[in-house]
């Protein structure tokens, strides 16, 4: 399976900076014929269309960082999956821990968002993972099992194939303290077993499970050398073109 490398810019970069990054990344991937991995850029909403225009026809996809689950109506400030599709999005991050903690998103809300994204034919990147306290209490498996059960409720085995699961231990996000490849492999194997239990072996073998949490050019090769880690969700280190390119290149076998 080709690795999937996703840039989550969070609330960073205006239109001009976003376009410049997209243009330079496209130039680099075309010049160096980068085909060993799939790349997704998730800019803020305001830069989605501009980035899409710069990347249209390239091998780099565009994703959103959030979505609202209703299709239209009186929901001031919200954006639907259909609107994201019309901006050229193929992927949508759902359930990021920053949305869970700052915006009180529950697994039930995230489940609705995942379904809305799937209904539009887009691919959700579903984030799950334990907090530091839960990690220290050694209840990681119970926590991610609960998140999977609720976030994937009502989703059948055909639809679930379009979901990317991002295992993002909250204690590793933006902290400079990444989980070790061994810890990630352990969690990914648990998630895959859980998917097999809910769906079937074929779904479990083919669903993409990526890791996120302080990925840098220094630790990316170690993380990506594992076959159980199907790619990475990169926050801070995706903001600089050079470090993001180094991470992309670390995904080469
Ligand atoms: C993220 O935003 O999903 C993330 C993993 O951030 P960082 O790489 O900065 O830890």
PDB file of C-alpha atoms and ligand atoms in Angstrom:
ATOM      1  CA  UNK A   1       0.000   0.000   0.000  1.00  0.00           C
ATOM      2  CA  UNK A   2       1.374   3.451  -0.928  1.00  0.00           C
ATOM      3  CA  UNK A   3       1.848   5.724   2.058  1.00  0.00           C
ATOM      4  CA  UNK A   4      -0.488   8.687   2.486  1.00  0.00           C
ATOM      5  CA  UNK A   5       1.183  11.883   3.703  1.00  0.00           C
ATOM      6  CA  UNK A   6      -1.254  14.555   4.874  1.00  0.00           C
ATOM      7  CA  UNK A   7      -0.362  18.154   5.727  1.00  0.00           C
ATOM      8  CA  UNK A   8      -2.612  19.733   8.349  1.00  0.00           C
ATOM      9  CA  UNK A   9      -1.811  23.441   8.324  1.00  0.00           C
ATOM     10  CA  UNK A  10      -4.308  24.156  11.118  1.00  0.00           C
ATOM     11  CA  UNK A  11      -5.062  27.928  11.375  1.00  0.00           C
ATOM     12  CA  UNK A  12      -1.962  28.984   9.453  1.00  0.00           C
ATOM     13  CA  UNK A  13      -1.239  30.566   6.062  1.00  0.00           C
ATOM     14  CA  UNK A  14      -3.289  33.123   4.148  1.00  0.00           C
ATOM     15  CA  UNK A  15      -4.140  32.748   0.475  1.00  0.00           C
ATOM     16  CA  UNK A  16      -0.830  34.090  -0.877  1.00  0.00           C
ATOM     17  CA  UNK A  17       1.337  31.842   1.330  1.00  0.00           C
ATOM     18  CA  UNK A  18      -0.900  28.844   0.642  1.00  0.00           C
ATOM     19  CA  UNK A  19      -0.691  29.317  -3.121  1.00  0.00           C
ATOM     20  CA  UNK A  20       3.057  29.745  -3.023  1.00  0.00           C
ATOM     21  CA  UNK A  21       3.528  26.542  -1.016  1.00  0.00           C
ATOM     22  CA  UNK A  22       1.192  24.595  -3.322  1.00  0.00           C
ATOM     23  CA  UNK A  23       2.958  25.863  -6.440  1.00  0.00           C
ATOM     24  CA  UNK A  24       6.418  25.022  -5.114  1.00  0.00           C
ATOM     25  CA  UNK A  25       5.370  21.596  -3.854  1.00  0.00           C
ATOM     26  CA  UNK A  26       3.799  20.792  -7.209  1.00  0.00           C
ATOM     27  CA  UNK A  27       6.957  21.882  -9.021  1.00  0.00           C
ATOM     28  CA  UNK A  28       9.088  19.691  -6.757  1.00  0.00           C
ATOM     29  CA  UNK A  29       6.908  16.579  -7.077  1.00  0.00           C
ATOM     30  CA  UNK A  30       6.717  16.933 -10.864  1.00  0.00           C
ATOM     31  CA  UNK A  31      10.431  17.606 -11.285  1.00  0.00           C
ATOM     32  CA  UNK A  32      11.401  14.671  -9.057  1.00  0.00           C
ATOM     33  CA  UNK A  33       8.585  12.409 -10.284  1.00  0.00           C
ATOM     34  CA  UNK A  34       7.304  11.690  -6.787  1.00  0.00           C
ATOM     35  CA  UNK A  35       4.963   8.714  -7.058  1.00  0.00           C
ATOM     36  CA  UNK A  36       5.986   6.605  -4.043  1.00  0.00           C
ATOM     37  CA  UNK A  37       3.318   8.191  -1.817  1.00  0.00           C
ATOM     38  CA  UNK A  38       0.050  10.104  -2.027  1.00  0.00           C
ATOM     39  CA  UNK A  39       0.096  13.661  -0.752  1.00  0.00           C
ATOM     40  CA  UNK A  40      -2.821  15.661   0.642  1.00  0.00           C
ATOM     41  CA  UNK A  41      -2.715  19.335   1.653  1.00  0.00           C
ATOM     42  CA  UNK A  42      -5.306  20.534   4.187  1.00  0.00           C
ATOM     43  CA  UNK A  43      -5.237  24.349   4.264  1.00  0.00           C
ATOM     44  CA  UNK A  44      -7.690  26.546   6.175  1.00  0.00           C
ATOM     45  CA  UNK A  45     -11.130  26.864   4.526  1.00  0.00           C
ATOM     46  CA  UNK A  46     -10.239  30.290   3.121  1.00  0.00           C
ATOM     47  CA  UNK A  47      -7.375  28.878   1.029  1.00  0.00           C
ATOM     48  CA  UNK A  48      -9.067  25.691  -0.191  1.00  0.00           C
ATOM     49  CA  UNK A  49     -10.100  26.855  -3.611  1.00  0.00           C
ATOM     50  CA  UNK A  50      -6.880  28.770  -4.265  1.00  0.00           C
ATOM     51  CA  UNK A  51      -4.799  25.699  -3.356  1.00  0.00           C
ATOM     52  CA  UNK A  52      -7.051  23.478  -5.455  1.00  0.00           C
ATOM     53  CA  UNK A  53      -6.495  25.723  -8.490  1.00  0.00           C
ATOM     54  CA  UNK A  54      -2.728  25.480  -8.055  1.00  0.00           C
ATOM     55  CA  UNK A  55      -2.841  21.687  -7.664  1.00  0.00           C
ATOM     56  CA  UNK A  56      -5.542  20.869 -10.202  1.00  0.00           C
ATOM     57  CA  UNK A  57      -4.339  18.161 -12.567  1.00  0.00           C
ATOM     58  CA  UNK A  58      -1.415  17.247 -10.283  1.00  0.00           C
ATOM     59  CA  UNK A  59      -1.071  14.138  -8.131  1.00  0.00           C
ATOM     60  CA  UNK A  60      -1.494  16.189  -4.928  1.00  0.00           C
ATOM     61  CA  UNK A  61      -4.971  16.178  -3.399  1.00  0.00           C
ATOM     62  CA  UNK A  62      -6.676  18.838  -1.304  1.00  0.00           C
ATOM     63  CA  UNK A  63      -8.432  18.205   2.006  1.00  0.00           C
ATOM     64  CA  UNK A  64     -10.359  20.245   4.559  1.00  0.00           C
ATOM     65  CA  UNK A  65      -9.662  20.329   8.287  1.00  0.00           C
ATOM     66  CA  UNK A  66     -13.303  20.204   9.367  1.00  0.00           C
ATOM     67  CA  UNK A  67     -16.895  20.069   8.084  1.00  0.00           C
ATOM     68  CA  UNK A  68     -20.441  20.439   9.403  1.00  0.00           C
ATOM     69  CA  UNK A  69     -22.754  17.466   9.042  1.00  0.00           C
ATOM     70  CA  UNK A  70     -25.872  19.240   7.715  1.00  0.00           C
ATOM     71  CA  UNK A  71     -26.147  19.814   3.963  1.00  0.00           C
ATOM     72  CA  UNK A  72     -27.419  23.439   4.108  1.00  0.00           C
ATOM     73  CA  UNK A  73     -29.513  25.825   6.174  1.00  0.00           C
ATOM     74  CA  UNK A  74     -29.355  28.249   9.091  1.00  0.00           C
ATOM     75  CA  UNK A  75     -26.004  27.189  10.577  1.00  0.00           C
ATOM     76  CA  UNK A  76     -24.077  30.446  10.654  1.00  0.00           C
ATOM     77  CA  UNK A  77     -20.355  29.991  10.157  1.00  0.00           C
ATOM     78  CA  UNK A  78     -20.541  26.352   9.125  1.00  0.00           C
ATOM     79  CA  UNK A  79     -19.493  24.647   5.887  1.00  0.00           C
ATOM     80  CA  UNK A  80     -21.039  21.487   4.413  1.00  0.00           C
ATOM     81  CA  UNK A  81     -19.353  18.529   2.740  1.00  0.00           C
ATOM     82  CA  UNK A  82     -20.970  19.523  -0.578  1.00  0.00           C
ATOM     83  CA  UNK A  83     -19.394  22.970  -0.314  1.00  0.00           C
ATOM     84  CA  UNK A  84     -16.011  21.400   0.346  1.00  0.00           C
ATOM     85  CA  UNK A  85     -16.454  19.176  -2.681  1.00  0.00           C
ATOM     86  CA  UNK A  86     -17.204  22.235  -4.814  1.00  0.00           C
ATOM     87  CA  UNK A  87     -13.857  23.730  -3.661  1.00  0.00           C
ATOM     88  CA  UNK A  88     -12.031  20.675  -4.992  1.00  0.00           C
ATOM     89  CA  UNK A  89     -11.636  18.756  -1.717  1.00  0.00           C
ATOM     90  CA  UNK A  90     -11.170  14.992  -1.821  1.00  0.00           C
ATOM     91  CA  UNK A  91     -10.413  14.449   1.867  1.00  0.00           C
ATOM     92  CA  UNK A  92     -11.802  15.876   5.108  1.00  0.00           C
ATOM     93  CA  UNK A  93     -10.171  15.599   8.526  1.00  0.00           C
ATOM     94  CA  UNK A  94     -12.801  14.682  11.128  1.00  0.00           C
ATOM     95  CA  UNK A  95     -12.475  14.319  14.871  1.00  0.00           C
ATOM     96  CA  UNK A  96      -9.118  16.041  15.261  1.00  0.00           C
ATOM     97  CA  UNK A  97      -8.252  16.242  18.959  1.00  0.00           C
ATOM     98  CA  UNK A  98      -8.148  20.055  18.787  1.00  0.00           C
ATOM     99  CA  UNK A  99     -11.769  20.006  17.623  1.00  0.00           C
ATOM    100  CA  UNK A 100     -12.670  17.509  20.323  1.00  0.00           C
ATOM    101  CA  UNK A 101     -11.097  19.600  23.085  1.00  0.00           C
ATOM    102  CA  UNK A 102     -11.632  23.246  22.005  1.00  0.00           C
ATOM    103  CA  UNK A 103     -14.971  22.792  20.235  1.00  0.00           C
ATOM    104  CA  UNK A 104     -16.395  19.965  22.353  1.00  0.00           C
ATOM    105  CA  UNK A 105     -16.905  17.562  19.455  1.00  0.00           C
ATOM    106  CA  UNK A 106     -18.129  14.217  20.704  1.00  0.00           C
ATOM    107  CA  UNK A 107     -17.864  10.830  19.005  1.00  0.00           C
ATOM    108  CA  UNK A 108     -21.573  11.136  18.091  1.00  0.00           C
ATOM    109  CA  UNK A 109     -20.966  14.459  16.310  1.00  0.00           C
ATOM    110  CA  UNK A 110     -17.881  13.062  14.599  1.00  0.00           C
ATOM    111  CA  UNK A 111     -19.911  10.058  13.421  1.00  0.00           C
ATOM    112  CA  UNK A 112     -22.410  12.430  11.764  1.00  0.00           C
ATOM    113  CA  UNK A 113     -19.560  14.320  10.112  1.00  0.00           C
ATOM    114  CA  UNK A 114     -17.965  11.122   8.807  1.00  0.00           C
ATOM    115  CA  UNK A 115     -21.308  10.064   7.314  1.00  0.00           C
ATOM    116  CA  UNK A 116     -21.862  13.488   5.720  1.00  0.00           C
ATOM    117  CA  UNK A 117     -18.402  13.344   4.134  1.00  0.00           C
ATOM    118  CA  UNK A 118     -19.007   9.830   2.796  1.00  0.00           C
ATOM    119  CA  UNK A 119     -22.423  10.855   1.441  1.00  0.00           C
ATOM    120  CA  UNK A 120     -20.681  13.424  -0.777  1.00  0.00           C
ATOM    121  CA  UNK A 121     -18.226  10.823  -2.056  1.00  0.00           C
ATOM    122  CA  UNK A 122     -15.322  12.398  -0.151  1.00  0.00           C
ATOM    123  CA  UNK A 123     -12.834  10.564   2.073  1.00  0.00           C
ATOM    124  CA  UNK A 124     -12.871  11.212   5.821  1.00  0.00           C
ATOM    125  CA  UNK A 125      -9.590  11.138   7.710  1.00  0.00           C
ATOM    126  CA  UNK A 126     -10.936  10.028  11.074  1.00  0.00           C
ATOM    127  CA  UNK A 127      -8.695  10.989  13.984  1.00  0.00           C
ATOM    128  CA  UNK A 128      -8.697   8.896  17.141  1.00  0.00           C
ATOM    129  CA  UNK A 129      -6.287   8.626  20.041  1.00  0.00           C
ATOM    130  CA  UNK A 130      -5.857   8.731  23.768  1.00  0.00           C
ATOM    131  CA  UNK A 131      -4.977  11.688  26.021  1.00  0.00           C
ATOM    132  CA  UNK A 132      -1.844  11.802  28.171  1.00  0.00           C
ATOM    133  CA  UNK A 133      -3.861  10.821  31.256  1.00  0.00           C
ATOM    134  CA  UNK A 134      -5.389   7.864  29.430  1.00  0.00           C
ATOM    135  CA  UNK A 135      -1.943   6.880  28.145  1.00  0.00           C
ATOM    136  CA  UNK A 136      -0.550   6.976  31.686  1.00  0.00           C
ATOM    137  CA  UNK A 137      -3.550   5.035  32.978  1.00  0.00           C
ATOM    138  CA  UNK A 138      -2.769   2.407  30.298  1.00  0.00           C
ATOM    139  CA  UNK A 139      -6.290   2.485  28.875  1.00  0.00           C
ATOM    140  CA  UNK A 140      -5.329   3.356  25.291  1.00  0.00           C
ATOM    141  CA  UNK A 141      -7.004   0.279  23.793  1.00  0.00           C
ATOM    142  CA  UNK A 142     -10.282   0.826  25.639  1.00  0.00           C
ATOM    143  CA  UNK A 143     -10.323   4.489  24.587  1.00  0.00           C
ATOM    144  CA  UNK A 144      -9.691   3.891  20.901  1.00  0.00           C
ATOM    145  CA  UNK A 145     -12.082   0.954  20.857  1.00  0.00           C
ATOM    146  CA  UNK A 146     -14.831   3.218  22.188  1.00  0.00           C
ATOM    147  CA  UNK A 147     -13.965   5.940  19.641  1.00  0.00           C
ATOM    148  CA  UNK A 148     -14.062   3.436  16.765  1.00  0.00           C
ATOM    149  CA  UNK A 149     -17.379   1.957  17.916  1.00  0.00           C
ATOM    150  CA  UNK A 150     -19.075   5.353  18.061  1.00  0.00           C
ATOM    151  CA  UNK A 151     -17.387   7.162  15.164  1.00  0.00           C
ATOM    152  CA  UNK A 152     -18.006   4.279  12.740  1.00  0.00           C
ATOM    153  CA  UNK A 153     -21.603   3.593  13.831  1.00  0.00           C
ATOM    154  CA  UNK A 154     -24.038   3.044  10.907  1.00  0.00           C
ATOM    155  CA  UNK A 155     -21.178   2.848   8.384  1.00  0.00           C
ATOM    156  CA  UNK A 156     -21.232  -0.286   6.239  1.00  0.00           C
ATOM    157  CA  UNK A 157     -18.301  -2.289   4.908  1.00  0.00           C
ATOM    158  CA  UNK A 158     -18.432  -0.695   1.438  1.00  0.00           C
ATOM    159  CA  UNK A 159     -18.323   2.856   2.787  1.00  0.00           C
ATOM    160  CA  UNK A 160     -15.709   2.226   5.461  1.00  0.00           C
ATOM    161  CA  UNK A 161     -13.153   1.433   2.737  1.00  0.00           C
ATOM    162  CA  UNK A 162     -13.126   5.153   1.891  1.00  0.00           C
ATOM    163  CA  UNK A 163     -12.131   6.147   5.407  1.00  0.00           C
ATOM    164  CA  UNK A 164      -8.553   6.778   6.494  1.00  0.00           C
ATOM    165  CA  UNK A 165      -8.013   6.242  10.205  1.00  0.00           C
ATOM    166  CA  UNK A 166      -5.426   8.545  11.768  1.00  0.00           C
ATOM    167  CA  UNK A 167      -4.110   7.302  15.090  1.00  0.00           C
ATOM    168  CA  UNK A 168      -3.112  10.488  16.867  1.00  0.00           C
ATOM    169  CA  UNK A 169      -2.200  10.119  20.534  1.00  0.00           C
ATOM    170  CA  UNK A 170      -3.152  13.522  21.972  1.00  0.00           C
ATOM    171  CA  UNK A 171       0.021  13.637  24.070  1.00  0.00           C
ATOM    172  CA  UNK A 172       2.076  13.540  20.876  1.00  0.00           C
ATOM    173  CA  UNK A 173       0.299  16.307  18.942  1.00  0.00           C
ATOM    174  CA  UNK A 174       2.286  19.532  18.777  1.00  0.00           C
ATOM    175  CA  UNK A 175       4.385  18.494  21.780  1.00  0.00           C
ATOM    176  CA  UNK A 176       7.589  17.450  20.029  1.00  0.00           C
ATOM    177  CA  UNK A 177       7.185  14.054  21.716  1.00  0.00           C
ATOM    178  CA  UNK A 178       6.277  11.501  19.059  1.00  0.00           C
ATOM    179  CA  UNK A 179       5.065   8.001  19.854  1.00  0.00           C
ATOM    180  CA  UNK A 180       7.713   5.378  19.103  1.00  0.00           C
ATOM    181  CA  UNK A 181       7.273   3.149  16.039  1.00  0.00           C
ATOM    182  CA  UNK A 182       6.701   0.266  18.468  1.00  0.00           C
ATOM    183  CA  UNK A 183       3.889   2.118  20.272  1.00  0.00           C
ATOM    184  CA  UNK A 184       2.309   3.118  16.967  1.00  0.00           C
ATOM    185  CA  UNK A 185       2.525  -0.418  15.561  1.00  0.00           C
ATOM    186  CA  UNK A 186       0.868  -1.759  18.684  1.00  0.00           C
ATOM    187  CA  UNK A 187      -2.025   0.706  18.386  1.00  0.00           C
ATOM    188  CA  UNK A 188      -2.378   0.187  14.616  1.00  0.00           C
ATOM    189  CA  UNK A 189      -2.501  -3.591  15.016  1.00  0.00           C
ATOM    190  CA  UNK A 190      -5.174  -3.183  17.665  1.00  0.00           C
ATOM    191  CA  UNK A 191      -7.206  -0.881  15.369  1.00  0.00           C
ATOM    192  CA  UNK A 192      -6.880  -3.327  12.465  1.00  0.00           C
ATOM    193  CA  UNK A 193      -8.056  -6.223  14.647  1.00  0.00           C
ATOM    194  CA  UNK A 194     -11.002  -4.131  15.781  1.00  0.00           C
ATOM    195  CA  UNK A 195     -11.916  -3.275  12.153  1.00  0.00           C
ATOM    196  CA  UNK A 196     -11.716  -6.964  11.297  1.00  0.00           C
ATOM    197  CA  UNK A 197     -14.097  -7.748  14.141  1.00  0.00           C
ATOM    198  CA  UNK A 198     -16.637  -5.104  13.089  1.00  0.00           C
ATOM    199  CA  UNK A 199     -16.311  -5.671   9.321  1.00  0.00           C
ATOM    200  CA  UNK A 200     -14.139  -8.405   7.821  1.00  0.00           C
ATOM    201  CA  UNK A 201     -10.555  -9.362   7.054  1.00  0.00           C
ATOM    202  CA  UNK A 202     -10.547  -7.800   3.603  1.00  0.00           C
ATOM    203  CA  UNK A 203     -11.656  -4.417   4.952  1.00  0.00           C
ATOM    204  CA  UNK A 204      -9.126  -4.668   7.797  1.00  0.00           C
ATOM    205  CA  UNK A 205      -6.262  -5.464   5.423  1.00  0.00           C
ATOM    206  CA  UNK A 206      -7.092  -2.639   3.054  1.00  0.00           C
ATOM    207  CA  UNK A 207      -8.118   0.238   5.319  1.00  0.00           C
ATOM    208  CA  UNK A 208      -5.427   2.874   5.647  1.00  0.00           C
ATOM    209  CA  UNK A 209      -4.214   3.584   9.167  1.00  0.00           C
ATOM    210  CA  UNK A 210      -1.827   6.516   9.413  1.00  0.00           C
ATOM    211  CA  UNK A 211      -0.041   8.064  12.408  1.00  0.00           C
ATOM    212  CA  UNK A 212       0.019  11.679  13.561  1.00  0.00           C
ATOM    213  CA  UNK A 213       1.888  13.347  16.414  1.00  0.00           C
ATOM    214  CA  UNK A 214       5.105  15.388  16.150  1.00  0.00           C
ATOM    215  CA  UNK A 215       6.311  13.788  12.910  1.00  0.00           C
ATOM    216  CA  UNK A 216       9.513  15.536  11.814  1.00  0.00           C
ATOM    217  CA  UNK A 217      12.180  14.893   9.179  1.00  0.00           C
ATOM    218  CA  UNK A 218      14.209  13.276  12.003  1.00  0.00           C
ATOM    219  CA  UNK A 219      11.707  10.618  13.051  1.00  0.00           C
ATOM    220  CA  UNK A 220       9.712  10.085   9.834  1.00  0.00           C
ATOM    221  CA  UNK A 221      11.932   7.362   8.304  1.00  0.00           C
ATOM    222  CA  UNK A 222      11.727   5.219  11.443  1.00  0.00           C
ATOM    223  CA  UNK A 223       7.950   5.572  11.599  1.00  0.00           C
ATOM    224  CA  UNK A 224       7.411   4.971   7.889  1.00  0.00           C
ATOM    225  CA  UNK A 225       9.693   1.933   7.751  1.00  0.00           C
ATOM    226  CA  UNK A 226       6.893  -0.067   9.381  1.00  0.00           C
ATOM    227  CA  UNK A 227       4.389  -1.705   7.039  1.00  0.00           C
ATOM    228  CA  UNK A 228       1.653  -1.307   9.635  1.00  0.00           C
ATOM    229  CA  UNK A 229       1.999   2.490   9.453  1.00  0.00           C
ATOM    230  CA  UNK A 230       0.377   3.519   6.168  1.00  0.00           C
ATOM    231  CA  UNK A 231       1.409   7.148   6.268  1.00  0.00           C
ATOM    232  CA  UNK A 232       1.374  10.265   8.412  1.00  0.00           C
ATOM    233  CA  UNK A 233      -0.720  13.257   9.396  1.00  0.00           C
ATOM    234  CA  UNK A 234       1.746  16.103   9.772  1.00  0.00           C
ATOM    235  CA  UNK A 235       0.975  19.368  11.572  1.00  0.00           C
ATOM    236  CA  UNK A 236       3.851  21.677  12.509  1.00  0.00           C
ATOM    237  CA  UNK A 237       6.415  20.133  10.164  1.00  0.00           C
ATOM    238  CA  UNK A 238       4.110  20.566   7.163  1.00  0.00           C
ATOM    239  CA  UNK A 239       4.234  24.355   7.362  1.00  0.00           C
ATOM    240  CA  UNK A 240       7.755  24.640   5.925  1.00  0.00           C
ATOM    241  CA  UNK A 241       8.122  23.291   2.402  1.00  0.00           C
ATOM    242  CA  UNK A 242      11.591  21.927   3.050  1.00  0.00           C
ATOM    243  CA  UNK A 243      10.687  19.857   6.093  1.00  0.00           C
ATOM    244  CA  UNK A 244       7.487  18.597   4.471  1.00  0.00           C
ATOM    245  CA  UNK A 245       9.472  17.489   1.406  1.00  0.00           C
ATOM    246  CA  UNK A 246      11.958  15.694   3.656  1.00  0.00           C
ATOM    247  CA  UNK A 247       9.052  13.857   5.306  1.00  0.00           C
ATOM    248  CA  UNK A 248       7.631  12.935   1.893  1.00  0.00           C
ATOM    249  CA  UNK A 249      11.009  11.557   0.880  1.00  0.00           C
ATOM    250  CA  UNK A 250      11.239   9.558   4.122  1.00  0.00           C
ATOM    251  CA  UNK A 251       8.300   7.503   2.942  1.00  0.00           C
ATOM    252  CA  UNK A 252      10.427   5.981   0.147  1.00  0.00           C
ATOM    253  CA  UNK A 253      11.230   2.333   0.720  1.00  0.00           C
TER     254      UNK A 253
HETATM  255  C1  LIG B   1      -1.867  17.250  13.764  1.00  0.00           C
HETATM  256  O1  LIG B   1      -2.196  18.413  13.704  1.00  0.00           O
HETATM  257  O2  LIG B   1      -2.666  16.349  13.435  1.00  0.00           O
HETATM  258  C2  LIG B   1      -0.527  16.914  14.225  1.00  0.00           C
HETATM  259  C3  LIG B   1      -0.160  15.659  14.269  1.00  0.00           C
HETATM  260  O3  LIG B   1       0.274  17.977  14.577  1.00  0.00           O
HETATM  261  P1  LIG B   1       1.868  17.904  14.873  1.00  0.00           P
HETATM  262  O4  LIG B   1       2.501  17.180  13.710  1.00  0.00           O
HETATM  263  O5  LIG B   1       2.296  19.321  14.952  1.00  0.00           O
HETATM  264  O6  LIG B   1       2.055  17.140  16.138  1.00  0.00           O
END
